mmCIF file of C-alpha atoms and ligand atoms in Angstrom:
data_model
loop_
_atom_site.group_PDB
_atom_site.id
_atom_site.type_symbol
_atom_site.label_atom_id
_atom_site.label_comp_id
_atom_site.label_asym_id
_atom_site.label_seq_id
_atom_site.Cartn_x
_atom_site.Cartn_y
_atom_site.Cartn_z
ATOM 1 C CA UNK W 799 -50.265 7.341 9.243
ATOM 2 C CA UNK W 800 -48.484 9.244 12.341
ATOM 3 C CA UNK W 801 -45.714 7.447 13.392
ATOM 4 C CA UNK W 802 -42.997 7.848 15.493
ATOM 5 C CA UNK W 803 -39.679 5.869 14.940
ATOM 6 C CA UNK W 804 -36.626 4.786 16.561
ATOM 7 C CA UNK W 805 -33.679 5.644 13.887
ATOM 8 C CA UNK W 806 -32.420 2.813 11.863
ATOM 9 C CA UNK W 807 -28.750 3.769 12.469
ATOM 10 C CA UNK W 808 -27.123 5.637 15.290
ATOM 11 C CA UNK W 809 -23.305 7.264 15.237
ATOM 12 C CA UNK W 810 -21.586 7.452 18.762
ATOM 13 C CA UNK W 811 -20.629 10.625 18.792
ATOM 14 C CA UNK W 812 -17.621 10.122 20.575
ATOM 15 C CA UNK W 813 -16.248 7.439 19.200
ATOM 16 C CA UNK W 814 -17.563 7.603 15.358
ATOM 17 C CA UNK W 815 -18.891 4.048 15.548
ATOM 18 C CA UNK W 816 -21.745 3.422 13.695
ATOM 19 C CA UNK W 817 -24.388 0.807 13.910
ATOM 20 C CA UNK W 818 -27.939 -0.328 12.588
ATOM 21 C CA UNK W 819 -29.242 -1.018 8.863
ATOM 22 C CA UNK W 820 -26.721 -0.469 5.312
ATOM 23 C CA UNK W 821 -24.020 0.238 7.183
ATOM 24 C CA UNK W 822 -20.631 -1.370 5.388
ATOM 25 C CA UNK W 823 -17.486 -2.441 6.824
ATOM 26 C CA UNK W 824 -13.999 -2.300 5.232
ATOM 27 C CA UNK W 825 -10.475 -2.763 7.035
ATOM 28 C CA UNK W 826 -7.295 -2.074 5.042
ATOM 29 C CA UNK W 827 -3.954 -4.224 6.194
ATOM 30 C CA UNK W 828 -0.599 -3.622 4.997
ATOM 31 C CA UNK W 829 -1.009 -6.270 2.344
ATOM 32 C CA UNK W 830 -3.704 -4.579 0.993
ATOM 33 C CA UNK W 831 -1.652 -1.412 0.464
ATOM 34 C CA UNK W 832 0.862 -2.451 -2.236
ATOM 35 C CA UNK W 833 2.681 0.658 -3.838
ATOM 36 C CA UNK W 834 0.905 3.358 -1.284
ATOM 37 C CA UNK W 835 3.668 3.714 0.732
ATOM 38 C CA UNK W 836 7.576 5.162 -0.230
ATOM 39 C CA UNK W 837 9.117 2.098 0.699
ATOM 40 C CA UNK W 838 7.790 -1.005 -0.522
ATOM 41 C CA UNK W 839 10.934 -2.857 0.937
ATOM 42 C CA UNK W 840 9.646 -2.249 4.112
ATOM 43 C CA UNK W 841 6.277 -2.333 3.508
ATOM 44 C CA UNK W 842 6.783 -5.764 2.898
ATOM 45 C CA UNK W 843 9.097 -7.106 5.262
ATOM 46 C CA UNK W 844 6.492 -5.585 8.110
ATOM 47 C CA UNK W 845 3.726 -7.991 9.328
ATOM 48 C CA UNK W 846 1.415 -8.182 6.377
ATOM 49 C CA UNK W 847 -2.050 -8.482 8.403
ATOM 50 C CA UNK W 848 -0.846 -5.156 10.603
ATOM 51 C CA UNK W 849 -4.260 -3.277 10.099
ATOM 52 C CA UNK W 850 -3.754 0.493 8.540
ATOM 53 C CA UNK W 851 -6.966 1.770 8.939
ATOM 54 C CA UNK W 852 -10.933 0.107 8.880
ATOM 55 C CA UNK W 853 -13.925 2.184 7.509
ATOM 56 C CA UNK W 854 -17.676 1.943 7.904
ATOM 57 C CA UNK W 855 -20.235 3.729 6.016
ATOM 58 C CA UNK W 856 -23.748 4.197 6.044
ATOM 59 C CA UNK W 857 -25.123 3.721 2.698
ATOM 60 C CA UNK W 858 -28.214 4.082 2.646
ATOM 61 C CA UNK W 859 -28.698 4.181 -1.094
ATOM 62 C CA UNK W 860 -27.155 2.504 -4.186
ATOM 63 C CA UNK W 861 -23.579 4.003 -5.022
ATOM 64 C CA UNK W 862 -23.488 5.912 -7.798
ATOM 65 C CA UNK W 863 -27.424 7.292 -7.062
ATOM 66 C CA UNK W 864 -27.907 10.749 -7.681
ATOM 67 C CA UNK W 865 -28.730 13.054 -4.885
ATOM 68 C CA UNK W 866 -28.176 10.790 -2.096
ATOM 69 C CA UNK W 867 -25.842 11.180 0.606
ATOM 70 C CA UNK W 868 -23.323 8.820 2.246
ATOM 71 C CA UNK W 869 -21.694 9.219 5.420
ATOM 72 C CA UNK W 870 -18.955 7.278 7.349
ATOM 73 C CA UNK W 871 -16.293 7.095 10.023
ATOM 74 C CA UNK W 872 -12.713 6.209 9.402
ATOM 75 C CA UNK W 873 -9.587 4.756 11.771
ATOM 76 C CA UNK W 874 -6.829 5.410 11.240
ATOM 77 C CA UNK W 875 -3.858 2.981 13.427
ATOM 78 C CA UNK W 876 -0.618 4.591 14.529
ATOM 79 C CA UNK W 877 1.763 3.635 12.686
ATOM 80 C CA UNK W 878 4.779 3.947 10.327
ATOM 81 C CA UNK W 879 6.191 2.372 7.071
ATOM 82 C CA UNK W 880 9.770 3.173 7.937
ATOM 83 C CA UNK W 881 9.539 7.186 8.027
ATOM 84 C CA UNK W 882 6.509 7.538 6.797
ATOM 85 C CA UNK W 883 3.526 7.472 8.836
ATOM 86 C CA UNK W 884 0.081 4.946 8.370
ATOM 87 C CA UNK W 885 -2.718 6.558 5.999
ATOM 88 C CA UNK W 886 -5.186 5.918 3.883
ATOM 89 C CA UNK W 887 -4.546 5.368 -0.406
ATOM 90 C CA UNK W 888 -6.702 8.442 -1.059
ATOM 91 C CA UNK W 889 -8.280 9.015 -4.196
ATOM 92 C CA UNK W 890 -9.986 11.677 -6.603
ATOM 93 C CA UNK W 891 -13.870 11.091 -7.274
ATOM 94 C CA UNK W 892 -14.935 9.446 -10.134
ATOM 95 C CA UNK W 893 -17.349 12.535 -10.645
ATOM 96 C CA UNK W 894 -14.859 15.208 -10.826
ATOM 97 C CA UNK W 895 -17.628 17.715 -9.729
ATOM 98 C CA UNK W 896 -18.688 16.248 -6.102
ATOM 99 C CA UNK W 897 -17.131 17.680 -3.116
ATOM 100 C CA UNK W 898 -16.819 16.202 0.203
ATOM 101 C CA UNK W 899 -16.602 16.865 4.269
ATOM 102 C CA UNK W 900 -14.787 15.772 6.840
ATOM 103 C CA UNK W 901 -14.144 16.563 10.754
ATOM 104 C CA UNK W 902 -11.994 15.577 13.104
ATOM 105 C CA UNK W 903 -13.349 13.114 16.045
ATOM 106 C CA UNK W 904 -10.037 11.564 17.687
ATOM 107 C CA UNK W 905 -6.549 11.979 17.732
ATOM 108 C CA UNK W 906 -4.280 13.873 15.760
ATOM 109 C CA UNK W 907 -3.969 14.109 11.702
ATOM 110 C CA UNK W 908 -3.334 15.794 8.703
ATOM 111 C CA UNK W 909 -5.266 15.723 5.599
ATOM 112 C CA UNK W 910 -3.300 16.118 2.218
ATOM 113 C CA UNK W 911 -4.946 17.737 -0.693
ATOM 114 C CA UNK W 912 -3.572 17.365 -4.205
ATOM 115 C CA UNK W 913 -5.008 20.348 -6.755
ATOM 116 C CA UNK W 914 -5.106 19.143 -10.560
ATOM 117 C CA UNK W 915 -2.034 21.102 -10.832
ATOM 118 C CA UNK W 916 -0.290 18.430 -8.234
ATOM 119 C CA UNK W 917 0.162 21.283 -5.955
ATOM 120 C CA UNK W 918 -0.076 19.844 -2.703
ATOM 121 C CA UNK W 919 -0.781 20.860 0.842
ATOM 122 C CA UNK W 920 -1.899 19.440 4.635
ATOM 123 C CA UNK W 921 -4.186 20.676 6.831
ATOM 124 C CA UNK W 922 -3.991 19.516 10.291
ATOM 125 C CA UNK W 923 -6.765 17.589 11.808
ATOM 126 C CA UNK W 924 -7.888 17.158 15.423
ATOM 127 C CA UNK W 925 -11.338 16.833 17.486
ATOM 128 C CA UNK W 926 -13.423 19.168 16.020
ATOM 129 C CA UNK W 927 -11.613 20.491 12.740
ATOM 130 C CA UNK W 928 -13.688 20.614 9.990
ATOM 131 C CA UNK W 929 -12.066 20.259 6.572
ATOM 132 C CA UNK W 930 -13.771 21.152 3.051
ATOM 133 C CA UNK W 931 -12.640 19.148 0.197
ATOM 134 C CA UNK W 932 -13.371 20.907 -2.947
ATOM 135 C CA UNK W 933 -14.736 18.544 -5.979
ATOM 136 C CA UNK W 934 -11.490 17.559 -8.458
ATOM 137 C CA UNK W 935 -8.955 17.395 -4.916
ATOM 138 C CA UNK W 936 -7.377 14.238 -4.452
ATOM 139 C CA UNK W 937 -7.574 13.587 -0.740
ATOM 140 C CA UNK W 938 -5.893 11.108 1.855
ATOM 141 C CA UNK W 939 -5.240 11.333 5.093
ATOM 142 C CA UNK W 940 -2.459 10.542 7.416
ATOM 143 C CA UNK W 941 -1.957 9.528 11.472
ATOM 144 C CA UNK W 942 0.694 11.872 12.345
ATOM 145 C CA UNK W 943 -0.265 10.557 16.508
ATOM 146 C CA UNK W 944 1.051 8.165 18.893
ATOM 147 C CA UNK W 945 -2.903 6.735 19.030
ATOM 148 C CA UNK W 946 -5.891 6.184 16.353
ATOM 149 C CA UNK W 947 -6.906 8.955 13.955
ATOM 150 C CA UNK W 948 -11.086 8.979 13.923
ATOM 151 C CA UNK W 949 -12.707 11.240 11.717
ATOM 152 C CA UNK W 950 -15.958 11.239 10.147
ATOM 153 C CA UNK W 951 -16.741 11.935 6.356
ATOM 154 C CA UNK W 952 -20.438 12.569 4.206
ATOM 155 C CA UNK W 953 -20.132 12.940 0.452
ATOM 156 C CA UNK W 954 -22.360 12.321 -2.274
ATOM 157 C CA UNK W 955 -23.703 8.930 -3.471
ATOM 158 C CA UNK W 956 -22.734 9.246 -7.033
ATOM 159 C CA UNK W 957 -18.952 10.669 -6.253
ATOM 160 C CA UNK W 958 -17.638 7.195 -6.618
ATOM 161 C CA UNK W 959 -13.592 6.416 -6.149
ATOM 162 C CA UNK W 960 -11.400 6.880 -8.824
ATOM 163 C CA UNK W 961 -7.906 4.938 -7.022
ATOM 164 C CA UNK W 962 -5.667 4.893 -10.445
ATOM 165 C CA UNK W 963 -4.483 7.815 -10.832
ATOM 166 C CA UNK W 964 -3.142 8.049 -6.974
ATOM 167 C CA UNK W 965 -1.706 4.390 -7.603
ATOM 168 C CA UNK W 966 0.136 5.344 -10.772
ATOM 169 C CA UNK W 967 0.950 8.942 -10.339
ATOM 170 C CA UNK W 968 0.815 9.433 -6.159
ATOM 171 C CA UNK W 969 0.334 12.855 -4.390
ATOM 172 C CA UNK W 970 3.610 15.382 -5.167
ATOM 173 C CA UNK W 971 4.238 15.268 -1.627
ATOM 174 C CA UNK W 972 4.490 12.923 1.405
ATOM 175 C CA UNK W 973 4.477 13.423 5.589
ATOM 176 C CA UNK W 974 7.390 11.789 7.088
ATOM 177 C CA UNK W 975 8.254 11.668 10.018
ATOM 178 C CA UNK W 976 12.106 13.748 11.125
ATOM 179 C CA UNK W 977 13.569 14.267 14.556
ATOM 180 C CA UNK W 978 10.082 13.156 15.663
ATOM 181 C CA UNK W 979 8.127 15.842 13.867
ATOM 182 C CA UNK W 980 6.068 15.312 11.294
ATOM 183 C CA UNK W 981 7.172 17.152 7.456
ATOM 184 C CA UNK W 982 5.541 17.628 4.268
ATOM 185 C CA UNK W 983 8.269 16.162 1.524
ATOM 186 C CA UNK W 984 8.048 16.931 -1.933
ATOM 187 C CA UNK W 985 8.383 12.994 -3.774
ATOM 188 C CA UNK W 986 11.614 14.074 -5.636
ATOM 189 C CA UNK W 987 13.195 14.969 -2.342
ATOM 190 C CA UNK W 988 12.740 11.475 -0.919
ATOM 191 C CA UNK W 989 15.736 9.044 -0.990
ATOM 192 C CA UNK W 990 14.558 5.535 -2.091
HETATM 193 C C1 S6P P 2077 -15.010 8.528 0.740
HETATM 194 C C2 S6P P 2077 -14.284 9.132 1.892
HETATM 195 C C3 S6P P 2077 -13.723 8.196 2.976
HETATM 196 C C4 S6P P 2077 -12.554 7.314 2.476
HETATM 197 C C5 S6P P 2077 -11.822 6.620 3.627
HETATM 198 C C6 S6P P 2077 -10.677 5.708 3.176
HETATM 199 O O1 S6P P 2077 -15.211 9.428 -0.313
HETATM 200 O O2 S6P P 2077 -13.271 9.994 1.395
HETATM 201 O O3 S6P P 2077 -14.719 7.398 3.496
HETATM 202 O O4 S6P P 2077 -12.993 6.370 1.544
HETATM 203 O O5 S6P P 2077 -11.295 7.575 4.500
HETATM 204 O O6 S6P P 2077 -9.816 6.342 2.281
HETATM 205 P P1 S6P P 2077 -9.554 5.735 0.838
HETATM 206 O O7 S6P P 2077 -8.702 6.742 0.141
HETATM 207 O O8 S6P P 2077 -8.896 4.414 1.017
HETATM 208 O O9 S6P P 2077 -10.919 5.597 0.190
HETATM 209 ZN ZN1 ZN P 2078 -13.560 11.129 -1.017
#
């Protein structure tokens, strides 16, 4: 039959925001984000339902499907947790062999990649950078800005999240913030 359809999800270009069928919602508050940041003292002391950053994905199949696609948009709030600034937990994938994309839609960020040799390194992100995230490099990313950190983000349906080893082990380095400039810190230089 010939057909012509109105699309069953739409992204606003300028904005990220997505809306229309499968598409999930997930917000991330400072209570949620035990052991992320440097200084869990603080952490803790700050207003627990503070929101760090929300995601929503369009999912349009199962997770862990084979040769599907899923794409999303993430916020990131500005922010800090004492020096360091508001980001996301970041993970590895679960399938060690699936890469990733992301771009830059709003405000100003860095994206820190972790090699399986913990080397690690940031690449700034802005409207319009477009960052390659090679399969088996943990990834996070960070609001380094005074307002929200948008980007945007497609990888493949059968990646899936693998969280632990970031909770247990962490990247080797973190972006704090000194005489208002943000730094990449190796963890053994940080005072606790
Ligand atoms: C998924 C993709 C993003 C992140 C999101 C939140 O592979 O990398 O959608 O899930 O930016 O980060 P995290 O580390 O909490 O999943
Ligand atoms: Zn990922």
């Amino acid at each position: 039959m010939n057909e012509i359809i109105e699309p069953k999800v739409n992204v606003e270009i300028e904005s990220g925001n997505l809306k229309g069928e499968k598409v999930i919602e997930i917000t991330k508050r400072l209570r949620d984000l035990e052991n992320i940041f440097s200084d869990e003292h603080i952490r803790k002391i700050m207003e627990p339902n503070t929101i760090v950053y929300e995601v929503q994905a369009h999912m349009p199949v199962e997770e862990g499907t084979t040769a599907g696609l899923f794409f999303g948009t993430t916020i990131i709030h500005p922010g800090k947790v004492g020096d360091e600034y508001f980001m996301t937990k970041g993970h590895l994938h679960k399938k060690s062999d699936r890469a990733e994309y992301y771009w830059g839609i709003e405000g100003e960020g860095m994206l820190l990649l972790m090699d399986k040799d913990r080397n690690t390194w940031a690449e700034k992100m802005h409207k319009g950078s477009l960052h390659y995230i090679d399969a088996d490099v943990a990834h996070r990313t960070v609001n380094i800005g005074d307002g929200k950190l948008i980007f945007g983000a497609c990888w493949p349906s059968d990646a899936g999240h693998n969280y632990d080893e970031i909770l247990m082990n962490g990247f080797s380095a973190r972006l704090i913030e000194k005489d208002g400039k943000p730094i990449l810190v190796s963890e053994w230089e940080i005072d606790k």
